[in-house]
CSV table of C-alpha atoms and ligand atoms in Angstrom, one decimal:
chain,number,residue,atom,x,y,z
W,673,UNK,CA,0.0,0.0,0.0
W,674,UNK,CA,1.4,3.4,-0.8
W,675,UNK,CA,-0.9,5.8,1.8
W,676,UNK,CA,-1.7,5.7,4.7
W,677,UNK,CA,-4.6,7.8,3.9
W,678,UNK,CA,-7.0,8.4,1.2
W,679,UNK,CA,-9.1,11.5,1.9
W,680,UNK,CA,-12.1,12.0,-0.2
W,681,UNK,CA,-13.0,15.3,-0.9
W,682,UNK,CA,-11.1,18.2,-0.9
W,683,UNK,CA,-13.3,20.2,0.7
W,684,UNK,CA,-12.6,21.9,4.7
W,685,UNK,CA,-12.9,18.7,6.5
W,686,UNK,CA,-10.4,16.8,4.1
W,687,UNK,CA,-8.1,19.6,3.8
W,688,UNK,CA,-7.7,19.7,7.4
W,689,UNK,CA,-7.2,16.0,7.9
W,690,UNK,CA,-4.4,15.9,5.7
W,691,UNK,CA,-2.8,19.0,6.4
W,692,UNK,CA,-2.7,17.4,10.1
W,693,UNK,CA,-2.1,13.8,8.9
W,694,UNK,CA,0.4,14.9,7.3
W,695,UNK,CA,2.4,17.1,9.7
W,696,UNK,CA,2.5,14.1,11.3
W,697,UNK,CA,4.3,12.1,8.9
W,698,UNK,CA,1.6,10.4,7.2
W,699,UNK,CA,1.3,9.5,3.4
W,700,UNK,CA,-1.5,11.1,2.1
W,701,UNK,CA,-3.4,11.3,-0.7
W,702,UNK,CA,-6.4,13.8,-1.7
W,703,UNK,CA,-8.8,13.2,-4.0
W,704,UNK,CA,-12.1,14.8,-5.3
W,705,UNK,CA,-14.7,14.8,-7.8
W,706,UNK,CA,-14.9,18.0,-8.6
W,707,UNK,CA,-12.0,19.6,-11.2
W,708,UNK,CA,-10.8,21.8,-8.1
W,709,UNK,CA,-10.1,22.0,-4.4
W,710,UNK,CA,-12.2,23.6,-1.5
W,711,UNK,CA,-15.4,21.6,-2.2
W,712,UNK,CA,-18.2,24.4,-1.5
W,713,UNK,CA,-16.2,26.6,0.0
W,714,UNK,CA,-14.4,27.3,-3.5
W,715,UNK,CA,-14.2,30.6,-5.0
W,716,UNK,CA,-13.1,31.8,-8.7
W,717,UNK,CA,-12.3,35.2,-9.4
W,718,UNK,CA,-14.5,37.2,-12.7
W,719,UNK,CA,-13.7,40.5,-13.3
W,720,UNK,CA,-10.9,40.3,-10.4
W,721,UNK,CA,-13.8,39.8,-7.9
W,722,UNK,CA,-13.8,36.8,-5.9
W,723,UNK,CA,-16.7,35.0,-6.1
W,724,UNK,CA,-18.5,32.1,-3.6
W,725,UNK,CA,-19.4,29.8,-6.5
W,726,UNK,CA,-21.3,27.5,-4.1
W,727,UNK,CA,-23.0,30.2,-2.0
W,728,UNK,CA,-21.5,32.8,-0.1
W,729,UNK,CA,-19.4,31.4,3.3
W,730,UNK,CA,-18.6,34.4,6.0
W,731,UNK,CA,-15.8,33.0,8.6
W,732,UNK,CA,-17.0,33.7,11.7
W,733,UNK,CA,-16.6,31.5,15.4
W,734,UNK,CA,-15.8,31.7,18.7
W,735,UNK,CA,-13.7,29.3,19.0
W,736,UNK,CA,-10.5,30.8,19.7
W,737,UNK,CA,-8.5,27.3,18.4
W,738,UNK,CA,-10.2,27.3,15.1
W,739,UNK,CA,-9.5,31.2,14.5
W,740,UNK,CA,-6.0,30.6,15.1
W,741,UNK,CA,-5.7,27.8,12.8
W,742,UNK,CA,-7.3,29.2,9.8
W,743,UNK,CA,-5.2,32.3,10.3
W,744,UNK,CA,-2.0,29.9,9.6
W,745,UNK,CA,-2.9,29.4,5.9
W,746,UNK,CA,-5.0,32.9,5.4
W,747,UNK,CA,-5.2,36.6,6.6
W,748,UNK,CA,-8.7,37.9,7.3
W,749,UNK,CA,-10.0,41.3,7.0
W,750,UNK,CA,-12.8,42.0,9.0
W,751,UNK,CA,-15.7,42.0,6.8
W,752,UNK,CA,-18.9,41.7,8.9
W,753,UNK,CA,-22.1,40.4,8.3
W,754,UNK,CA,-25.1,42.4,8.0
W,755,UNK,CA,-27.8,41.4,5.5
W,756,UNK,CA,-30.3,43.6,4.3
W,757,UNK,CA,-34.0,41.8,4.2
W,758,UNK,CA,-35.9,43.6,1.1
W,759,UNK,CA,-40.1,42.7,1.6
W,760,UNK,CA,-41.8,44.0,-1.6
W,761,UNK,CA,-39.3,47.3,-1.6
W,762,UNK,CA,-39.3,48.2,2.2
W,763,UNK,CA,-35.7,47.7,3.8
W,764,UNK,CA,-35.2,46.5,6.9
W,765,UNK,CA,-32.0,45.9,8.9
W,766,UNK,CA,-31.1,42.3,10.0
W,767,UNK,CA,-30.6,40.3,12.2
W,768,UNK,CA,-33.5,41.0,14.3
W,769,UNK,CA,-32.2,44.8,16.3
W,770,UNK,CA,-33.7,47.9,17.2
W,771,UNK,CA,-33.1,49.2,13.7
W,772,UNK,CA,-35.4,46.1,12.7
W,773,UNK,CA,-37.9,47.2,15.5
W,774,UNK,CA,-38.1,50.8,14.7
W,775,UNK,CA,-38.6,50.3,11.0
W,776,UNK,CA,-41.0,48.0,11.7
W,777,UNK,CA,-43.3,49.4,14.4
W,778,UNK,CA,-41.7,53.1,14.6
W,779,UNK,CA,-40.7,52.1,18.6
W,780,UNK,CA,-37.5,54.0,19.6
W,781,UNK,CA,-36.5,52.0,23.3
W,782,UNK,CA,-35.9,48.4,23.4
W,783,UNK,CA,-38.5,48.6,26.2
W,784,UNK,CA,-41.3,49.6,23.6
W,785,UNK,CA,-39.5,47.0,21.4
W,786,UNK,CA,-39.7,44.3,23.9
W,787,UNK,CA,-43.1,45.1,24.9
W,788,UNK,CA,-44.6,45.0,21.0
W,789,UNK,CA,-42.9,41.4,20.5
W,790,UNK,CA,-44.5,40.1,24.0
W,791,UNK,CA,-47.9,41.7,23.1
W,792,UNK,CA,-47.6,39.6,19.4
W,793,UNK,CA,-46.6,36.9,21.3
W,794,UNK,CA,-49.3,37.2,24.1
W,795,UNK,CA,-51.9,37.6,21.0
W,796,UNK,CA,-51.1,34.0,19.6
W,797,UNK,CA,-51.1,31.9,22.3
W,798,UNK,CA,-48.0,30.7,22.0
W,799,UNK,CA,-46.1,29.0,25.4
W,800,UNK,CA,-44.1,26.4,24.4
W,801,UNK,CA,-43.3,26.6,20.4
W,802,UNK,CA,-43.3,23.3,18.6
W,803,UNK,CA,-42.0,24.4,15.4
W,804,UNK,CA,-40.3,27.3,13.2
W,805,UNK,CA,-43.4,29.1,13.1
W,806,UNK,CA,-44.2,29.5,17.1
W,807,UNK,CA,-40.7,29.8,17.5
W,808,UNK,CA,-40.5,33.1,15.3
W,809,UNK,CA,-43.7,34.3,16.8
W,810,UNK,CA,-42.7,33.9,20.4
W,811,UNK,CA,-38.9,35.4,19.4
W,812,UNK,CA,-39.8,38.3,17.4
W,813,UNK,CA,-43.6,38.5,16.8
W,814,UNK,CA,-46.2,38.5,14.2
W,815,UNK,CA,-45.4,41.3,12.2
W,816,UNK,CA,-41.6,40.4,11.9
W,817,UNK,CA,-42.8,36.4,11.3
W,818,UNK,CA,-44.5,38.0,9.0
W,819,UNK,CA,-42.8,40.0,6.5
W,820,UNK,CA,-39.2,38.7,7.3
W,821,UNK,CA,-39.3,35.5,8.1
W,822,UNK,CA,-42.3,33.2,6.6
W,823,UNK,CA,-41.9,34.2,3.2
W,824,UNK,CA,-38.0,33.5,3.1
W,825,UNK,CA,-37.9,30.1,5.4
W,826,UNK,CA,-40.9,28.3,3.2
W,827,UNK,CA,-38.7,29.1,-0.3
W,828,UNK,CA,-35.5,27.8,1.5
W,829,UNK,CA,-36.9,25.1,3.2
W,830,UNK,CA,-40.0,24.4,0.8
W,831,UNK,CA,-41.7,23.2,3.5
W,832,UNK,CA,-44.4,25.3,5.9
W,833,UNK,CA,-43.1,26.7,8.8
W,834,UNK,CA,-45.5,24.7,11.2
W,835,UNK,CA,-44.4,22.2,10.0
W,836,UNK,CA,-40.3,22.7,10.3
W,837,UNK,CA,-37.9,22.0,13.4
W,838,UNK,CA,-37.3,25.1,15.6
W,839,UNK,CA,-33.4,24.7,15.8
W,840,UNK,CA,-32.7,26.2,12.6
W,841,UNK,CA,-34.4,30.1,13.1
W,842,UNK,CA,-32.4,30.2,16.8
W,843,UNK,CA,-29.9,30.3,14.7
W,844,UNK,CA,-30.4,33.9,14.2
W,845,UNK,CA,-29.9,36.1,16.8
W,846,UNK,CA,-32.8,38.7,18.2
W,847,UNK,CA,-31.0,42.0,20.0
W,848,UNK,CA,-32.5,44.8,21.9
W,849,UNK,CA,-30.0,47.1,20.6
W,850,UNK,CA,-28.8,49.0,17.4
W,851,UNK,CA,-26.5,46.0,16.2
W,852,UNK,CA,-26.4,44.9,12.5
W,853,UNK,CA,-23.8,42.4,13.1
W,854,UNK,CA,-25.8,38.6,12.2
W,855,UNK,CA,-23.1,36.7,13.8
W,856,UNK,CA,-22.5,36.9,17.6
W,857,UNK,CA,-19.3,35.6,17.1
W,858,UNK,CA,-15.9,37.0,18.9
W,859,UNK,CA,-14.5,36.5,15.3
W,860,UNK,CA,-15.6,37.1,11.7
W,861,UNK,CA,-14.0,37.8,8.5
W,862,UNK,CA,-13.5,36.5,4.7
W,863,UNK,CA,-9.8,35.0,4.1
W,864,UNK,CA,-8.3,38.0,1.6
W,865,UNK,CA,-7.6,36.4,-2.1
W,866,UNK,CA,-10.4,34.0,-1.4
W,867,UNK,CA,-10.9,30.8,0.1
W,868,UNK,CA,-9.4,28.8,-2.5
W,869,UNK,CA,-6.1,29.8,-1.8
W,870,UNK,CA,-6.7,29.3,2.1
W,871,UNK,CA,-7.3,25.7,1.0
W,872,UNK,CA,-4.5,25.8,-1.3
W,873,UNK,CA,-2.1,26.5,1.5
W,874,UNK,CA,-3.5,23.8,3.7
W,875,UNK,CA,-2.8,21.4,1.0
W,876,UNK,CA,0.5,22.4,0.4
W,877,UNK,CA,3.2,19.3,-0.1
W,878,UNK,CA,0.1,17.1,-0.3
W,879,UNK,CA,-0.8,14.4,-3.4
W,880,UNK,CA,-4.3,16.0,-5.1
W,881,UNK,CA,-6.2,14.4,-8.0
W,882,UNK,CA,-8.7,16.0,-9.4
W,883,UNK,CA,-12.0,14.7,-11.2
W,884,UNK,CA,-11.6,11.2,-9.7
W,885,UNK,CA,-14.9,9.7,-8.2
W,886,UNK,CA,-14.2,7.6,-5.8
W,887,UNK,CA,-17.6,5.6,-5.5
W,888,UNK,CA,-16.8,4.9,-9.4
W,889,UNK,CA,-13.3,3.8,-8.4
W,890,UNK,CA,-13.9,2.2,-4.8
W,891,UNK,CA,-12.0,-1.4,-4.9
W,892,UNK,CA,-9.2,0.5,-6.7
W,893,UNK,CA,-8.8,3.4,-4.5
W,894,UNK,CA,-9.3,1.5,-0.9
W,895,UNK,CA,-6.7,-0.8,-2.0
W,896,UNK,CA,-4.4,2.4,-2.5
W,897,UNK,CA,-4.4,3.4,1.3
W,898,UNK,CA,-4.9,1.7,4.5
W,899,UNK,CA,-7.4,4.0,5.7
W,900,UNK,CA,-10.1,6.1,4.1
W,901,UNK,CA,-11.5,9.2,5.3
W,902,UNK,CA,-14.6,9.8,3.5
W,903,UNK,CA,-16.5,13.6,3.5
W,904,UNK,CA,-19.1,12.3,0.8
W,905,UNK,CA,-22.7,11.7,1.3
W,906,UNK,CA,-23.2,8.8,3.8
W,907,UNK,CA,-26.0,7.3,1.9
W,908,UNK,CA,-24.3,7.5,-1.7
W,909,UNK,CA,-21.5,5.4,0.0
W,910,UNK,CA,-24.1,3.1,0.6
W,911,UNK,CA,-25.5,3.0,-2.6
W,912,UNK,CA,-28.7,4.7,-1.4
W,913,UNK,CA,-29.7,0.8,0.2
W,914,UNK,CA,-31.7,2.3,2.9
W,915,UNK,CA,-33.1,5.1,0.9
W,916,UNK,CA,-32.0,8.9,-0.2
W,917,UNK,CA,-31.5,11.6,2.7
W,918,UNK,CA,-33.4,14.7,1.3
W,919,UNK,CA,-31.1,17.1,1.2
W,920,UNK,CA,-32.1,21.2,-0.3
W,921,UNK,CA,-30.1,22.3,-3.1
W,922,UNK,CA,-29.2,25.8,-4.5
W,923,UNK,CA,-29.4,27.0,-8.0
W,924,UNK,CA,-27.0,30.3,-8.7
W,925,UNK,CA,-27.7,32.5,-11.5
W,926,UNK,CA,-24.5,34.6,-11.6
W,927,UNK,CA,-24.7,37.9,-14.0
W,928,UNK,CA,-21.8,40.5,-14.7
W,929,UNK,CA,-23.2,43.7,-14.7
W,930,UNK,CA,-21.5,46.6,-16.3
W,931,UNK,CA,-21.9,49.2,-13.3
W,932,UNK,CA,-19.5,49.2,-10.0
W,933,UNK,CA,-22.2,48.9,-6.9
W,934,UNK,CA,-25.5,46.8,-7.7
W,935,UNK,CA,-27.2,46.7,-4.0
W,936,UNK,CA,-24.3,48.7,-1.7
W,937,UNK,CA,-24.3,45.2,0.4
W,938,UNK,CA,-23.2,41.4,0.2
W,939,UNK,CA,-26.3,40.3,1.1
W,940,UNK,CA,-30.1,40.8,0.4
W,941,UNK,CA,-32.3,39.0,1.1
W,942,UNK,CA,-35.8,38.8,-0.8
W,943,UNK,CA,-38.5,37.8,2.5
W,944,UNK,CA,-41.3,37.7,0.5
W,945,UNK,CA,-43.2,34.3,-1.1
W,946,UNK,CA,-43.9,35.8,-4.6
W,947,UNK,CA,-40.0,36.9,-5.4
W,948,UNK,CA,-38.4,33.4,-6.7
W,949,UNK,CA,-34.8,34.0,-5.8
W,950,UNK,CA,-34.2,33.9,-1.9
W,951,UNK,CA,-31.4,36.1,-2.0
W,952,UNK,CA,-28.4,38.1,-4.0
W,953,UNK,CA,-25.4,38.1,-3.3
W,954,UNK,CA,-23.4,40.5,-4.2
W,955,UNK,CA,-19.6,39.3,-4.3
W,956,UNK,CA,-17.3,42.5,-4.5
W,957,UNK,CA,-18.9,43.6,-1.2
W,958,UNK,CA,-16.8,40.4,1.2
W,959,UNK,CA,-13.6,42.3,0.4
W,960,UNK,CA,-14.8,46.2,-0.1
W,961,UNK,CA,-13.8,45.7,-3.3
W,962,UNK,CA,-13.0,48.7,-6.1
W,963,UNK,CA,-13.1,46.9,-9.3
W,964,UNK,CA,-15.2,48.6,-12.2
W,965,UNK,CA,-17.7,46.1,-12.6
W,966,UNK,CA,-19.9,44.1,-10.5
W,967,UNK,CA,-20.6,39.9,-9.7
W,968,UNK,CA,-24.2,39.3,-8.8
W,969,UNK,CA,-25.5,36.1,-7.7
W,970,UNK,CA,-29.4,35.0,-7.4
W,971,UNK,CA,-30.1,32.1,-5.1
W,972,UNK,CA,-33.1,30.0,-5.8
W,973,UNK,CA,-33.9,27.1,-3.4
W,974,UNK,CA,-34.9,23.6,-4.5
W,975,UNK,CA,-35.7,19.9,-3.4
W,976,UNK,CA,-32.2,18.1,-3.8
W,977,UNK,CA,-32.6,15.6,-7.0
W,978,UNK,CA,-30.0,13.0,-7.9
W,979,UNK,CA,-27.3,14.9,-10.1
W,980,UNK,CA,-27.5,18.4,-8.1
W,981,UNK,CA,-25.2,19.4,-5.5
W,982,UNK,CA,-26.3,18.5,-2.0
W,983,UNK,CA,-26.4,21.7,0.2
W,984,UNK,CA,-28.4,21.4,3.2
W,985,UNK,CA,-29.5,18.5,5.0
W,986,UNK,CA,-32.9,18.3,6.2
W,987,UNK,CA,-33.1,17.5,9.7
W,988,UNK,CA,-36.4,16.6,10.7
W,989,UNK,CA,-37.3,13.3,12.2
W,990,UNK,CA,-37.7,11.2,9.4
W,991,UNK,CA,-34.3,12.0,7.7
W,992,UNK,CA,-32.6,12.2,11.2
W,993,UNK,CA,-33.9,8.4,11.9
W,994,UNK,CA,-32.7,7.5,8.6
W,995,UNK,CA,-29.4,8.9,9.3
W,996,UNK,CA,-29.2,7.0,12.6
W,997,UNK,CA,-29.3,3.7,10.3
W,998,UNK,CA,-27.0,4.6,8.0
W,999,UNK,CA,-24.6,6.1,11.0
W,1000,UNK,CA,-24.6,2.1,12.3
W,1001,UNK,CA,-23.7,1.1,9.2
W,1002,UNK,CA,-20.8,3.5,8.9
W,1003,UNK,CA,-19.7,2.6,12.5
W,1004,UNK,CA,-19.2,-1.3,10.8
W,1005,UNK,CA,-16.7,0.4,8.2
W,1006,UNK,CA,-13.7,-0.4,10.3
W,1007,UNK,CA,-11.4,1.4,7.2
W,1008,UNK,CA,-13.4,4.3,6.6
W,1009,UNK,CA,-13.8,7.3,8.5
W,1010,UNK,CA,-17.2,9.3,7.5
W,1011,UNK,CA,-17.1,13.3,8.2
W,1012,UNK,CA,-18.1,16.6,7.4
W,1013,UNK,CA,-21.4,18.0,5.9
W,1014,UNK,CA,-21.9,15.6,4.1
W,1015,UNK,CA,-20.4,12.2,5.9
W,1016,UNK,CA,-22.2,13.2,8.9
W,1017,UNK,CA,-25.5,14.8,7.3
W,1018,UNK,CA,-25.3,17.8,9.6
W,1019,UNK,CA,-26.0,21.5,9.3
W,1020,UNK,CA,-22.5,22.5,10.2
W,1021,UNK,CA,-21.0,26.4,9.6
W,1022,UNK,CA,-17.7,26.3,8.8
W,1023,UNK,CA,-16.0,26.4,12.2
W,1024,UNK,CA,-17.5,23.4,12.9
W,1025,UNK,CA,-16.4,21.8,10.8
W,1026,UNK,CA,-13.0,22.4,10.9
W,1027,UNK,CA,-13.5,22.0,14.8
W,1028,UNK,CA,-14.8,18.6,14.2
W,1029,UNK,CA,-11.9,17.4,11.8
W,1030,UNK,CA,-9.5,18.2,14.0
W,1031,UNK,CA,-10.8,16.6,16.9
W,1032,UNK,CA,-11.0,13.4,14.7
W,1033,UNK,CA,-7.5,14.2,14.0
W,1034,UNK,CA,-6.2,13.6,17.8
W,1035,UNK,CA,-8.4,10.9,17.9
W,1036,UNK,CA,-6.4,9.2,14.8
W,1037,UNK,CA,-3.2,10.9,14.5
W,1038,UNK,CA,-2.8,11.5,18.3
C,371,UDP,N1,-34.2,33.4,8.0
C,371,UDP,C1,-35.3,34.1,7.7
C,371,UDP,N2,-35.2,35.3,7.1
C,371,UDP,C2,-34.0,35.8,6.7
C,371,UDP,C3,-32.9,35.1,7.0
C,371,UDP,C4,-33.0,33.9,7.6
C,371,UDP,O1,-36.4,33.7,8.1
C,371,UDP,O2,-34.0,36.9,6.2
C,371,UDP,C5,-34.3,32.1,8.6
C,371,UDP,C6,-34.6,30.9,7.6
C,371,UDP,O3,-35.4,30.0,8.2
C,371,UDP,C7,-33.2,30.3,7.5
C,371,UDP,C8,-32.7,30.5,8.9
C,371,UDP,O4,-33.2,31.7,9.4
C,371,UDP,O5,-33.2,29.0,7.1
C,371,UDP,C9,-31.2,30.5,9.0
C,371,UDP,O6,-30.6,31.5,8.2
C,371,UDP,P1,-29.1,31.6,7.9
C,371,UDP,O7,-28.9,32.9,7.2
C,371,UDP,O8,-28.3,31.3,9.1
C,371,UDP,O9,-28.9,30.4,6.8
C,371,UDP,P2,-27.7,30.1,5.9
C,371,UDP,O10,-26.8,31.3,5.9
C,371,UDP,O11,-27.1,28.9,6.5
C,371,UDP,O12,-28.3,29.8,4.6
């Protein structure tokens, strides 16, 4: 055998493993799929601009070991998240602040604030939400549910918010005060040149091959290493034999447009039902940039079909039962190790995952 290690996908979680497997003297090799490196993190420069091919990724953790790590292979510059949410033409600030509030309701203190969302709340009954829907109401109100937050979860979910898990809108935070910041992370920025080149660097010395599928080429490759470590889709690996984990997948429409500022932010996002894109990205704006022209991209949210790029995973009971069976049939795979998005079917930002990869690491490497 000539590895040690074959680590499929190029992608965060690969690209750590290796970089760490092979600090420590291991024989690796990389490959992926794809024709490049940084799995859906990747980013390609038109018209000089850097842009997030696979959706746009903003750094940001408090995990003080993570931040130091992915500051070895790239500087950040402190871009900072604030999205705009645009609701047939009014603008309003987010995450959920007293910007948001006043906009919405014309309160100026966070007591009148907090007394219009426990009024809305109050109104609908609501004690213990049991899904997305009570969950927004009793964070934020009606009004806010509303206009900023029905609209945008049912076309990126495609599912009704009664009828969707909690978890994922406490992702965003809900502030009494004027902050525009969407992360509450001690950290936050874009990796300048791009995050290509940040994976670049942590694959530096390491065997890559590009465009190789490894579920084509599985007797082959395994016999090339002694261990796998696979950051696929679990259930591809299994040839689907308990069924397909519904995943929702993204379609990008990316224009060049022929003025220099399109939307004067990254991010909008479009919270009504009736607008088919969820949101634009605008790519310039991660890195202030100056070029001449602009890089727009529309997202538009779809059911995950065989042949389209898995994004996120849909974690509701039935898919997270299904996952549980096909997580004890990766367990019997003494030679493969299953991780990341995809390997572990999880929702995971960025820091996570790179959290998560190199805790596996001490466990393997030691
Ligand atoms: N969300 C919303 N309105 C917005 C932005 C987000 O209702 O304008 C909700 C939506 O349900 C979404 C969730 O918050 O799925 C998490 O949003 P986030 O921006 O964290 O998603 P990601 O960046 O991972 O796509």
């Amino acid at each position: 055998m000539k590895y040690d290690y074959l680590v499929v996908g190029a992608g965060l979680y690969g690209a750590v493993f290796a970089h760490e497997a092979k600090a420590a003297g291991k024989n690796v090799l990389v490959i992926d799929k794809r024709g490049h490196i940084a799995g859906n993190v990747y980013t390609e420069k038109m018209e000089d601009i850097n842009v997030h091919r696979y959706g746009a990724h903003i750094f940001h953790t408090n995990n003080k070991r993570v931040w130091e790590y992915v500051n070895r292979f790239a500087e950040f510059n402190r871009f900072t998240n604030s999205p705009v949410a645009n609701y047939k033409g009014e603008l309003y600030s987010l995450p959920f602040n007293m910007y948001t509030f006043n906009k919405m309701w014309g309160v100026v203190t966070p007591q009148e604030a907090a007394d219009r969302i426990e009024q809305q709340k109050r109104e609908a009954g609501i004690t213990e939400p049991k899904n997305l829907e009570e969950q927004a109401i009793s964070l934020v109100g009606r009004d806010i549910y509303e206009k900023l937050i029905k609209g945008y979860t049912e076309k990126q979910w495609g599912r009704p918010c009664d009828q969707l898990p909690s978890f994922i809108i406490r992702r965003l935070p809900v502030r009494l005060t004027f902050d525009n910041n969407y992360f509450n992370a001690l950290y936050q920025g874009i990796p300048m040149g791009g995050y290509t080149a940040m994976v670049a660097n942590m694959l530096e010395g390491i065997e890559v091959k590009l465009g190789v599928d490894y579920l084509e080429n599985k007797a082959e490759l395994d016999a090339m290493a002694d261990k796998v470590i696979y950051t696929g889709a679990i259930d591809a690996y299994f040839g689907y034999a308990l069924g397909a984990l519904e995943y929702r997948s993204v379609r990008f429409e990316t224009e060049v447009l022929d003025i220099p500022n399109f939307q004067g932010n990254a991010a909008v996002n479009y919270t009504d039902a009736e607008t088919p894109w969820t949101r634009i990205i605008e790519h310039k704006w991660f890195e202030f940039g100056t070029q001449p022209k602009t890089v727009i991209s529309r997202e538009y949210s779809s059911e995950w079909k065989p042949g389209d790029e898995p994004y996120y995973p849909v974690n509701d009971e039935k898919n997270a039962a299904l996952y549980a069976k096909y997580r004890e049939l990766a367990d019997k795979e003494e030679k493969v190790i299953f991780g990341g998005r995809l390997g572990e079917y999880k929702y995971y930002d960025m820091d996570a995952v790179i959290d998560s990869a190199l805790c596996m690491c001490e466990r393997e490497l030691g």
